[in-house]
XYZ file of C-alpha atoms in Angstrom:
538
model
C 10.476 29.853 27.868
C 10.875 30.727 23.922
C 15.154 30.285 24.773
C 14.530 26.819 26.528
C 12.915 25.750 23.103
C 14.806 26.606 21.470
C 17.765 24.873 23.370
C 15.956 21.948 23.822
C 15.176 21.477 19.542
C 18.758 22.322 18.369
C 19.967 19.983 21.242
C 17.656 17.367 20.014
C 18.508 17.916 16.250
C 22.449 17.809 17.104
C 22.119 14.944 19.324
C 20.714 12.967 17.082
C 23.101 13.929 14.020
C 26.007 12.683 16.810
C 24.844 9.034 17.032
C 24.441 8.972 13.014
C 28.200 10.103 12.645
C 28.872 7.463 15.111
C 27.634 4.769 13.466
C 28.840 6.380 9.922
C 32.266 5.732 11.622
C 32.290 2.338 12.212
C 30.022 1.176 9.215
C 32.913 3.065 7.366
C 35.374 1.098 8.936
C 33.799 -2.261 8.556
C 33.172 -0.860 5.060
C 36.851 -0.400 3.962
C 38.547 -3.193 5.813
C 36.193 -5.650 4.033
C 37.586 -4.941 0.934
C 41.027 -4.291 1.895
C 43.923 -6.693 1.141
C 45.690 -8.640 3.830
C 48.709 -9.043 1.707
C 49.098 -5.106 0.917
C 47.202 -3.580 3.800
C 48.540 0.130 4.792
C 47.430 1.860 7.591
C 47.793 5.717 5.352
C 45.704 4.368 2.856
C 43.265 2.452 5.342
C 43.277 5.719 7.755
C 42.614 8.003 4.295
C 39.552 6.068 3.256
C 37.578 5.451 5.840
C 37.955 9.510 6.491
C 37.392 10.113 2.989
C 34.211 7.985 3.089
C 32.831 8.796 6.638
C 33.344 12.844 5.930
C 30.742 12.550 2.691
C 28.263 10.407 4.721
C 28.776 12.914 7.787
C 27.787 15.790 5.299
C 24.803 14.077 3.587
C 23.566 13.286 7.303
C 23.639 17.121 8.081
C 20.412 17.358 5.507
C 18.059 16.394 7.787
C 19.499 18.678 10.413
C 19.189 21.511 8.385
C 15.737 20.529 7.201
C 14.647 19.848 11.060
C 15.856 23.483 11.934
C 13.583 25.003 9.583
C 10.396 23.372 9.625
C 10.461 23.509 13.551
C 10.833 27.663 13.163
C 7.260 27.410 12.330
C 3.809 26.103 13.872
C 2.149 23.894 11.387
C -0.583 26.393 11.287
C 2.121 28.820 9.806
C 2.991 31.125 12.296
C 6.659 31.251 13.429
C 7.394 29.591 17.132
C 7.980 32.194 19.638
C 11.932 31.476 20.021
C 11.802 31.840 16.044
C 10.167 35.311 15.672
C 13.370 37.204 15.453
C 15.119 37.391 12.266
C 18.381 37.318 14.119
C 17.679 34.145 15.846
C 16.571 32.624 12.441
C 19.672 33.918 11.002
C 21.947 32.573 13.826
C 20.522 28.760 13.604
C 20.662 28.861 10.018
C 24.255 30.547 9.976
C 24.972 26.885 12.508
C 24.152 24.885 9.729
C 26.359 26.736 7.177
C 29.394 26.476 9.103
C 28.964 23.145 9.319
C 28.839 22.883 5.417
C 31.380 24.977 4.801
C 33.528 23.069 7.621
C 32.506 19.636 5.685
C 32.674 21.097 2.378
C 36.270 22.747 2.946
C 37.658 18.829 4.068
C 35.890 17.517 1.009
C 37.823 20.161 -1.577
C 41.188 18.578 0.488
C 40.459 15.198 0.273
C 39.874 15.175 -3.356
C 42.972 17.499 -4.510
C 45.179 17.140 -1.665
C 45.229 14.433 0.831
C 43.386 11.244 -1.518
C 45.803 12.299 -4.873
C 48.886 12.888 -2.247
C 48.735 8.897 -0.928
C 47.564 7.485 -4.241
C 50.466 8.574 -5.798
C 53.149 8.357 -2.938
C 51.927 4.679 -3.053
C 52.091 4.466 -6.670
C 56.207 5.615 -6.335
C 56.228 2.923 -3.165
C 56.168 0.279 -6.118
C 59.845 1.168 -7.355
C 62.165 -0.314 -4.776
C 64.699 2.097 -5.656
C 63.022 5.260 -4.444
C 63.994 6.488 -1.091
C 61.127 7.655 1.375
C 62.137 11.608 0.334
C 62.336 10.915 -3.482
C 58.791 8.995 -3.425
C 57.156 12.619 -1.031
C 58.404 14.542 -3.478
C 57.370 12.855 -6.491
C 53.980 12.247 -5.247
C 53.929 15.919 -3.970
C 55.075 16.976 -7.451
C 51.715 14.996 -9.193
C 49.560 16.516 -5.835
C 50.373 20.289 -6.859
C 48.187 19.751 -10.611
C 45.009 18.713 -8.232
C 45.813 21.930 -6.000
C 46.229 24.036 -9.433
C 42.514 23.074 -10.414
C 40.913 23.517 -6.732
C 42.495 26.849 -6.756
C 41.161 27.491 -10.340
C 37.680 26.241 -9.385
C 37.311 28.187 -6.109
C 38.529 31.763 -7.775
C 35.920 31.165 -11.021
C 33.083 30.614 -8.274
C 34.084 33.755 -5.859
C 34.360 35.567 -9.176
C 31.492 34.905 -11.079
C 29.079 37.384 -10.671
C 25.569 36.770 -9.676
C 23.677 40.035 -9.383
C 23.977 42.864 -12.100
C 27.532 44.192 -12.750
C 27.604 48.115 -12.764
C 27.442 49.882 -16.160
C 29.412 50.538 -18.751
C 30.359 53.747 -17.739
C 31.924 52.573 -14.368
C 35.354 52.621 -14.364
C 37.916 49.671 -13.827
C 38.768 50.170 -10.263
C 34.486 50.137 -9.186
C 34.427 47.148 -11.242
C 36.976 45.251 -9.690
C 35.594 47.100 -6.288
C 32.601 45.548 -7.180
C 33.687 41.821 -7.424
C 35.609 42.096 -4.356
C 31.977 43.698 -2.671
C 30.423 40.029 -4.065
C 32.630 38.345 -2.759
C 32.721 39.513 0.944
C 28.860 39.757 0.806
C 28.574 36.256 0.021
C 31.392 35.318 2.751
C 33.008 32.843 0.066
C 30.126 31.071 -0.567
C 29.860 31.164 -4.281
C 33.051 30.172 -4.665
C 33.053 27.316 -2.464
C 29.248 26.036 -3.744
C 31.165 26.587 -7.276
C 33.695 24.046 -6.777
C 31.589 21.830 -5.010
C 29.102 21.556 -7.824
C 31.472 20.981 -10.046
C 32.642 17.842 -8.642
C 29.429 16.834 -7.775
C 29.068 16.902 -11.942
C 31.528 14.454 -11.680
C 30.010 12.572 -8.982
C 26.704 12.697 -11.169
C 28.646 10.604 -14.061
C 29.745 8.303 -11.611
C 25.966 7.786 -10.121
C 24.570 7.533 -13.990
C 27.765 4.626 -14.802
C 27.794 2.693 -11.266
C 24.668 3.687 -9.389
C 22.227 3.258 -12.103
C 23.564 -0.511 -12.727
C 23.866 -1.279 -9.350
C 20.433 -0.584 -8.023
C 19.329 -3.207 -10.914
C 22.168 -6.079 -10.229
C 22.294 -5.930 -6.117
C 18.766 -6.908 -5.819
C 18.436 -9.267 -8.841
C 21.452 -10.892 -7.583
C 20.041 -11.248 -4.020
C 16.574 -12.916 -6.129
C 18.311 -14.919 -8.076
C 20.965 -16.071 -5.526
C 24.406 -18.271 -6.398
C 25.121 -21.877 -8.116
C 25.504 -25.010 -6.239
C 28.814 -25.566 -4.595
C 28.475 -28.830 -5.404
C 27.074 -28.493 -8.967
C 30.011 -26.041 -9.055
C 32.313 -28.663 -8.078
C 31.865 -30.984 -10.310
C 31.624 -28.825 -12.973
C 35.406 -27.985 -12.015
C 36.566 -31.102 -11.714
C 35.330 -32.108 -15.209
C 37.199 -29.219 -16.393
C 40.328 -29.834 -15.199
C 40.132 -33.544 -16.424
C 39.796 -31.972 -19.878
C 42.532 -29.653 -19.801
C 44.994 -32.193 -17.897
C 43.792 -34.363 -21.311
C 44.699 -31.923 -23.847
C 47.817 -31.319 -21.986
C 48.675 -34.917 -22.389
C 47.839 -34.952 -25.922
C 50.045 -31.822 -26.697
C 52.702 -33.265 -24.636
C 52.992 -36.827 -26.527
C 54.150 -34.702 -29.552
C 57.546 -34.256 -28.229
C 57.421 -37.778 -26.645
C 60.766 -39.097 -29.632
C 62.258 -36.119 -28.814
C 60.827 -33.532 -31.813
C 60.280 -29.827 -30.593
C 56.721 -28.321 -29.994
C 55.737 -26.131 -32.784
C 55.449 -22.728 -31.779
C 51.289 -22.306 -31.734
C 51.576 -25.804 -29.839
C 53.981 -24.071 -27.288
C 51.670 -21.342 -26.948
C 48.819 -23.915 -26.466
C 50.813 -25.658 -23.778
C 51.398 -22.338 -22.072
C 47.761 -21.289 -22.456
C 46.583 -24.614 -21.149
C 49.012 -24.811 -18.148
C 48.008 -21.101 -16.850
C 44.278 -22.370 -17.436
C 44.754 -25.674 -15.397
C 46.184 -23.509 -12.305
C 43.332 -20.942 -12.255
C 40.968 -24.207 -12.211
C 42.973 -25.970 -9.449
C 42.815 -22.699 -7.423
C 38.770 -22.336 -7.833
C 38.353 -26.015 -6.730
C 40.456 -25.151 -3.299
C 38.394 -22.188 -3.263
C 35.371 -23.996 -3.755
C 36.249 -26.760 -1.196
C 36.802 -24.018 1.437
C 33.546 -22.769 0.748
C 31.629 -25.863 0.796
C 33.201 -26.770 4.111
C 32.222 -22.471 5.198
C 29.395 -22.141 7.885
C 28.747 -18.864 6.133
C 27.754 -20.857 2.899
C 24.762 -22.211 4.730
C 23.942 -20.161 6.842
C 23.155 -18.273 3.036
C 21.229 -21.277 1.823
C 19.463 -21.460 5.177
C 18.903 -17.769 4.748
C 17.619 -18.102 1.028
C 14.049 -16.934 1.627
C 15.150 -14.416 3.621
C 17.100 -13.090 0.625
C 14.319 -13.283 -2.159
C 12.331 -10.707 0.071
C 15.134 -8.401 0.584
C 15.635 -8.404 -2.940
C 11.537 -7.813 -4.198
C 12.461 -5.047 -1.308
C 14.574 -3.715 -2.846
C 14.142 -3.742 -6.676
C 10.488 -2.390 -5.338
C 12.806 0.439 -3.600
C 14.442 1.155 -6.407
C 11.280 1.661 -8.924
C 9.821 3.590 -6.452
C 13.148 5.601 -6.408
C 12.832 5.606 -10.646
C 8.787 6.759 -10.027
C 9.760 9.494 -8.390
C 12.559 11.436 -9.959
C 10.145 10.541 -13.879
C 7.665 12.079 -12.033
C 10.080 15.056 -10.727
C 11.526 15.949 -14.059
C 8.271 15.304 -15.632
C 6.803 18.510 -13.313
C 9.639 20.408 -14.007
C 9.622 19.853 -17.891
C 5.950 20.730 -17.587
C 5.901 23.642 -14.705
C 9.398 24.831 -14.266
C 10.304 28.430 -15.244
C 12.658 27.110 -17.857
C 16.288 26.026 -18.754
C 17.876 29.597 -18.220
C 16.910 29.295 -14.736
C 18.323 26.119 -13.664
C 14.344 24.359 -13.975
C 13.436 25.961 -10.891
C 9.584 24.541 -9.720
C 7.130 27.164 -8.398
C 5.699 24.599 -5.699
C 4.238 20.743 -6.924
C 2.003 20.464 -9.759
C 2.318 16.158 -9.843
C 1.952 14.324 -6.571
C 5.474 12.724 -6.286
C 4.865 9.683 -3.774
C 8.611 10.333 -1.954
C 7.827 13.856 -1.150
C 4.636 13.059 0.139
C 5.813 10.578 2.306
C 8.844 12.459 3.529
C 6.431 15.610 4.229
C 4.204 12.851 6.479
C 7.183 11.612 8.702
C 8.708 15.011 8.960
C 6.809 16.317 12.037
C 7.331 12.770 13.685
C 11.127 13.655 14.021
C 13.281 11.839 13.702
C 11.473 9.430 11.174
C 12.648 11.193 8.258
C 15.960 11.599 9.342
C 16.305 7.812 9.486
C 14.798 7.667 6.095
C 16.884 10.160 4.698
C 20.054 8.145 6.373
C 18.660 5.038 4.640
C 18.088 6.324 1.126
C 22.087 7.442 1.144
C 23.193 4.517 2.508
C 21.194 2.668 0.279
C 22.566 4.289 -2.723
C 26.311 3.793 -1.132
C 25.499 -0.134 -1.237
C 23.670 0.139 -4.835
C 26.930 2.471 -5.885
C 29.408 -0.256 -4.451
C 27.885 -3.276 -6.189
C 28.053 -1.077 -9.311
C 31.485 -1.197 -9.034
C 32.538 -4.057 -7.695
C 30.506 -5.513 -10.953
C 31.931 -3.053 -13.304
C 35.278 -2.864 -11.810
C 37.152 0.830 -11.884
C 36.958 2.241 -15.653
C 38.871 4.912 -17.119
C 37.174 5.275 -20.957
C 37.978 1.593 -22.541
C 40.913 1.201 -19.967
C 40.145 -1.642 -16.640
C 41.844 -0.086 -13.890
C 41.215 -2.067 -10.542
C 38.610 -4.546 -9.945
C 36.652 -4.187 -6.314
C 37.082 -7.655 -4.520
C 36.811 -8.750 -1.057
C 39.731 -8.803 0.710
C 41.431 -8.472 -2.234
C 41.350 -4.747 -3.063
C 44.989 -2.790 -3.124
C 45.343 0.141 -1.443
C 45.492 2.733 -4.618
C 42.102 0.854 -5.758
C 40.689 1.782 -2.229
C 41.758 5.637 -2.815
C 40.124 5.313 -6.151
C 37.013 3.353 -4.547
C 36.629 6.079 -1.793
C 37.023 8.737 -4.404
C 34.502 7.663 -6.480
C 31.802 7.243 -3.288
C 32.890 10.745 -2.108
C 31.809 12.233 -5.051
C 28.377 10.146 -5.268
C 27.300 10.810 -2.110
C 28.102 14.473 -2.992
C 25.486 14.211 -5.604
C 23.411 11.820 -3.730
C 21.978 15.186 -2.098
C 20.932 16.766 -5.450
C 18.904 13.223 -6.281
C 17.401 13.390 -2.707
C 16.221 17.286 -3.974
C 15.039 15.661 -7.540
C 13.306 12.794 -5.595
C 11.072 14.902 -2.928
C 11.970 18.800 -4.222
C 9.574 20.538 -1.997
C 11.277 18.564 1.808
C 14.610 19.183 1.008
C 13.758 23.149 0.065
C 11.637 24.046 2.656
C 10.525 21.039 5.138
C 7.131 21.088 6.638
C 7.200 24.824 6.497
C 3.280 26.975 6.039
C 3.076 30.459 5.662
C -0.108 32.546 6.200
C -1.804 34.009 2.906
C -4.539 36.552 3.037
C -7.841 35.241 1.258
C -11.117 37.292 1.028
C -13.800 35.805 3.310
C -16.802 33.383 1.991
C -20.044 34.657 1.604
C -22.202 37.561 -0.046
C -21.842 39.885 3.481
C -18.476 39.038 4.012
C -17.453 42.485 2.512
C -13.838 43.426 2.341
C -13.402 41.371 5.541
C -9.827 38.571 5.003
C -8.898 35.390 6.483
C -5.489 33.930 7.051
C -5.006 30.821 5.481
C -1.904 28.532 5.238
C -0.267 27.221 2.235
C 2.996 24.661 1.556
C 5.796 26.961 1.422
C 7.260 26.835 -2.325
C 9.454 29.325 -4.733
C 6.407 31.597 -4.815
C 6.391 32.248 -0.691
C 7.274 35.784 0.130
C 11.659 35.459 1.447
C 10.361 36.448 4.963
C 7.881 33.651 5.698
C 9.785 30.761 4.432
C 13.458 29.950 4.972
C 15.398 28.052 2.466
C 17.564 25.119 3.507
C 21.101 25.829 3.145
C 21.874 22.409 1.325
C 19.350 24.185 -1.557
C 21.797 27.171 -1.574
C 24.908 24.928 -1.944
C 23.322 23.117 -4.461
C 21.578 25.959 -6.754
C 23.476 28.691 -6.699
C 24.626 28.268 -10.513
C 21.502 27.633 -12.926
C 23.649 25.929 -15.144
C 24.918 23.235 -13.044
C 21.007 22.904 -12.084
C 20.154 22.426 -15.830
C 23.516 19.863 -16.261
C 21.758 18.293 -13.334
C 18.073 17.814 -14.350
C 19.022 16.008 -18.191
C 21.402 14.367 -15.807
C 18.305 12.655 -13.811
C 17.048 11.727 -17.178
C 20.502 9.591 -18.577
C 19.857 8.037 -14.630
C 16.858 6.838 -15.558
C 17.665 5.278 -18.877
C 21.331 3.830 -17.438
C 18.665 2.045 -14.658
C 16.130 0.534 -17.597
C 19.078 -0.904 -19.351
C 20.969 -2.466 -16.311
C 17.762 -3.600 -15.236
C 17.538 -5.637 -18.472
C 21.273 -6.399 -18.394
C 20.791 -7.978 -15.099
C 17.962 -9.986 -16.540
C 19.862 -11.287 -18.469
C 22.259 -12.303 -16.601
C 22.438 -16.220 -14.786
C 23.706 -16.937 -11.319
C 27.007 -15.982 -9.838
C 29.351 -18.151 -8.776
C 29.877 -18.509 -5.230
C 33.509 -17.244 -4.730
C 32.693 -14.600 -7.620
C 35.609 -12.484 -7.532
C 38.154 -14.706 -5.274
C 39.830 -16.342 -8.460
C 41.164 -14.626 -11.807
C 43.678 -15.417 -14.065
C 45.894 -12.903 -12.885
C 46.514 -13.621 -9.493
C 49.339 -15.297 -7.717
C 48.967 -18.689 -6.064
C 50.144 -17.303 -2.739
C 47.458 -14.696 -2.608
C 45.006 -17.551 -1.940
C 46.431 -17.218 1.739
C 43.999 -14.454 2.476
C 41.314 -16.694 1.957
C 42.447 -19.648 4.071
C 41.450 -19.405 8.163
C-alpha cells in the first residue's frame, strides 16, 4: 500500500512537470521566432535559442517538483507518510530530483561556454565573405576555447573549495590533498557544479537588477497608458515630411546659377535627405498599420488592457512587498553576513509565502503559480530589453525588435534570459523563503503538558519546519542546496535584492514619465535599409 503511494505521488508530480515542459517548448518557440528576422533567419541560431531558453524554464519548473516531493513525505500533522519512513526511500526521491539538476545544470554550463559562444561567433566570421566554412569553425572554435578555459576554472575552484574543517597543521601534504579529493567524492561534484552555477547566476542577478527591475515598471505602464493615434500619428508625419521636403527646397535653390553647396550646407542636405526617407518609411509603416485588423482589434481591446496592466503593476508591488519585507527579516533575524543571512524560520509575515504555503497542499496550485511568477518575470525581463536594447557598459549592442532581431542578437537575447531565469529561483527563495526550503513540511516537538497535575507528562506538538528543525525531521529542497552552498554568494545575493528594489522605484518613475509609444515602436530607425521594410509587408 505505502509503495503504491508512493508511485502514484511521484507519478503525479512528474506528470505534471511533463505537460509544463511541453508547453515551455512551444511558448519558447513562438517566443524566438517572434523576434527573429525574416531577412537573416538561421535555423543553428533559431534551433540554439529556443534550447537555450526552454532548458532554463525546464529547470526553474523542476522547483515545484522538488518542493511537492518533500512536503508530501510528511502528514500535515508532522509525522512522515508510511512510504516515507525509511531514510533510504527519502534519500532515493530526493537523489531523483538531483539528477535532474545536475542533468539541467550540466546543459546550462554548455550552453553558456560552449554551444551559445560557439554559433555567436561562427556567425560573427559568416559576415566576411571570404572565409571558407573550415576557416569560420575554426575561428569561432578558437574564441569558444576562452569560455571553456573559465567553465573549467569555475568548476575546479567549486570541487576544491573546502567546506568542512581542513585537517591540522601537522598533517602532511599527501592527507591534505587526500583530503580534498575525500570532499570531493563525498559531495559527488556537487560543490563544484553549485559553484559555477552561482556564479553565473551573479551574473544573471545584474542582468535582473538592469532589465528586470525596469521592465516590471514599463510593461504594465505601457499596457495603462496604451499607444498614439494612427491617425494623429499620421498627420503628424505628413506635416513633417512637408517641412523637410521645404528645407530641402530651400537648400537646394542655393546652387540653382550653378554655385557649389557650402560644405555645412552639403552636410545639411545629406542630413535632411536621410531624415526625409526614415519619415517616408514610418508613413508606409503607419498606413499598413492603420489598414491592420490587429490595430483594432487593440483599440477594441483597450479596456481589456488597462486591467491587465493595474494587474500587473499590482503584481509587481506585491512582488516589491515581499522581497522589502524578506530582507527586512533577514537584516533583523538572520544569523549574520558570515553566514550567507541565513533565517532561523519567519519572524515578519511575508504575504507570498503565506499564500504559497496555502495552495501548496492543493497541488498543483502552486506549481502553476510558481510557473507564472517565472514566466512573468521572462515577459517583465524581455520588455526590459527590448526597451533598453543589449548594453555592454556605454556601448549599444543590438536592439530587440519584432521580426527584426539578427541572429547573434538572439544568442545574446537567450543568453541574457538563461541567466535570469537562473537567478529567478534565488528571488522566488527571497520572495517566500520558508516554501522554497522546506514546503508544507511539520515536525513533531515535545512540549510539557498544561496544567498543575500534568507532572512530567509531554505532548507532541507540530511546528513549520525552519533552519532550527532537527536534519532528520525536515528535508531540505535540493534547489536550497544548489543555491546556498557558498555563504558568500548568499550575502552577494541578499544586497543584491536590495539594488532590485531601488532599480524598480526608479524605472517606476522613469516610466511615469514617460508619454505614449508609437504604434510601430521599433519597426523604423534611421539605420535600416529600405528593403528591410519587406518583412513587414503581407
Amino acid at each position: 500500500m505505502a509503495a503504491q503511494s508512493l508511485l502514484t505521488e511521484s507519478v503525479l508530480g512528474w506528470s505534471i512537470f511533463t505537460v509544463i515542459l511541453l508547453v515551455i517548448l512551444v511558448f519558447c518557440w513562438i517566443y524566438i521566432r517572434k523576434f527573429q528576422s525574416r531577412r537573416e533567419s538561421e535555423v543553428i541560431s533559431t534551433i540554439t535559442a529556443i534550447c537555450a531558453l526552454a532548458i532554463a524554464l525546464i529547470t526553474s519548473a523542476l522547483l515545484p517538483v522538488d518542493i511537492f516531493l518533500v512536503s508530501f513525505m510528511k502528514y500535515p500533522n508532522g509525522t512522515y507518510k508510511e512510504w516515507a519512513a525509511n531514510n533510504e526511500t527519502r534519500g532515493q526521491i530526493e537523489d531523483t530530483v538531483l539528477y535532474g539538476y545536475y542533468t539541467l545544470y550540466s546543459i546550462i554550463l554548455i550552453c553558456v561556454f560552449l554551444w551559445i559562444p560557439f554559433v555567436y561567433f561562427y556567425y560573427e566570421e559568416r559576415d566576411d565573405n571570404n572565409v571558407n566554412k573550415c576557416s569560420q569553425v575554426k575561428n569561432a572554435l578558437k574564441y569558444t576555447i576562452g569560455f571553456v578555459i573559465v567553465c573549467v576554472a569555475l568548476l575546479l575552484i567549486g570541487a576544491f573549495v573546502p567546506l568542512a574543517a581542513p585537517p591540522g597543521q601537522n598533517s602532511t601534504q599527501w592527507e591534505k590533498v587526500q583530503y580534498l579529493f575525500e570532499e570531493l567524492g563525498s559531495s559527488h561534484g556537487l560543490p563544484a557544479l553549485s559553484f559555477s552555477i552561482s556564479s553565473l547566476t551573479l551574473i544573471g542577478m545584474l542582468a535582473v537588477i538592469t532589465y528586470t527591475a525596469y521592465g516590471m515598471s514599463v510593461m504594465p505602464l505601457n499596457l495603462i497608458k496604451g499607444t498614439r493615434s494612427v491617425k494623429y500619428e499620421r498627420l503628424e508625419n505628413t506635416e513633417d515630411i512637408d517641412d523637410v521636403e521645404h528645407q530641402i527646397e530651400k537648400l537646394k535653390s542655393k546652387c540653382q546659377d550653378g554655385r557649389p553647396l557650402s560644405s555645412r550646407d552639403r552636410n545639411n542636405l545629406q542630413e535632411l535627405e536621410g531624415k526625409l526617407q526614415v519619415l517616408r518609411r514610418r508613413g508606409r509603416h503607419l498606413e499598413i498599420a492603420e489598414r491592420n485588423c490587429c490595430t483594432k482589434v487593440g483599440s477594441a481591446l483597450r479596456p481589456f488592457k488597462i486591467l491587465l496592466g493595474i494587474f500587473f503593476i499590482l503584481v509587481a508591488l506585491l512582488f516589491t512587498i515581499a522581497l522589502f519585507i524578506s530582507n527586512l527579516d533577514k537584516a533583523l533575524h538572520s544569523a549574520g553576513i558570515s553566514s550567507g543571512f541565513i533565517i532561523f524560520g519567519t519572524n515578519l509575515t511575508n504575504p507570498l509565502n503565506e499564500l504559497l504555503l496555502a495552495l501548496q497542499p492543493v497541488f498543483p496550485l502552486d506549481y502553476i503559480l510558481i510557473t507564472v511568477i517565472t514566466v512573468y518575470f521572462v515577459l517583465t525581463s524581455m520588455a526590459g530589453i527590448r526597451n533598453m536594447g543589449i548594453w555592454f557598459f556605454w556601448i549599444r549592442l543590438y536592439k530587440i525588435r519584432p521580426k527584426k532581431t539578427r541572429p547573434q542578437a538572439l544568442l545574446f537575447l537567450c543568453m541574457i534570459l538563461l541567466l535570469i531565469v537562473l537567478h529567478t529561483s534565488y528571488m522566488i527563495y527571497s520572495l517566500a523563503p520558508q516554501y522554497v526550503m522546506y514546503g508544507s513540511q511539520k515536525y513533531l516537538v515535545q512540549m510539557p503538558s498544561p496544567g498543575p497535575t500534568s507532572g512530567n507528562t509531554t505532548i507532541n506538538t507540530s511546528r513549520i519546519c525552519d533552519a532550527d528543525a532537527p536534519e532528520d525531521q525536515c528535508t531540505v529542497t535540493r534547489s536550497y542546496l544548489f543555491l546556498h552552498k557558498f555563504w558568500f554568494f548568499s550575502t552577494i545575493y541578499y544586497f543584491g535584492n536590495w539594488a532590485f528594489i531601488g532599480a524598480f522605484l526608479i524605472g517606476l518613475v522613469v516610466s511615469c514619465c514617460r508619454g505614449k509609444k508609437s504604434v510601430i515602436e521599433g519597426e523604423v530607425e534611421a539605420d535600416d535599409s529600405d528593403f528591410s521594410d519587406d518583412e513587414y509587408v503581407h
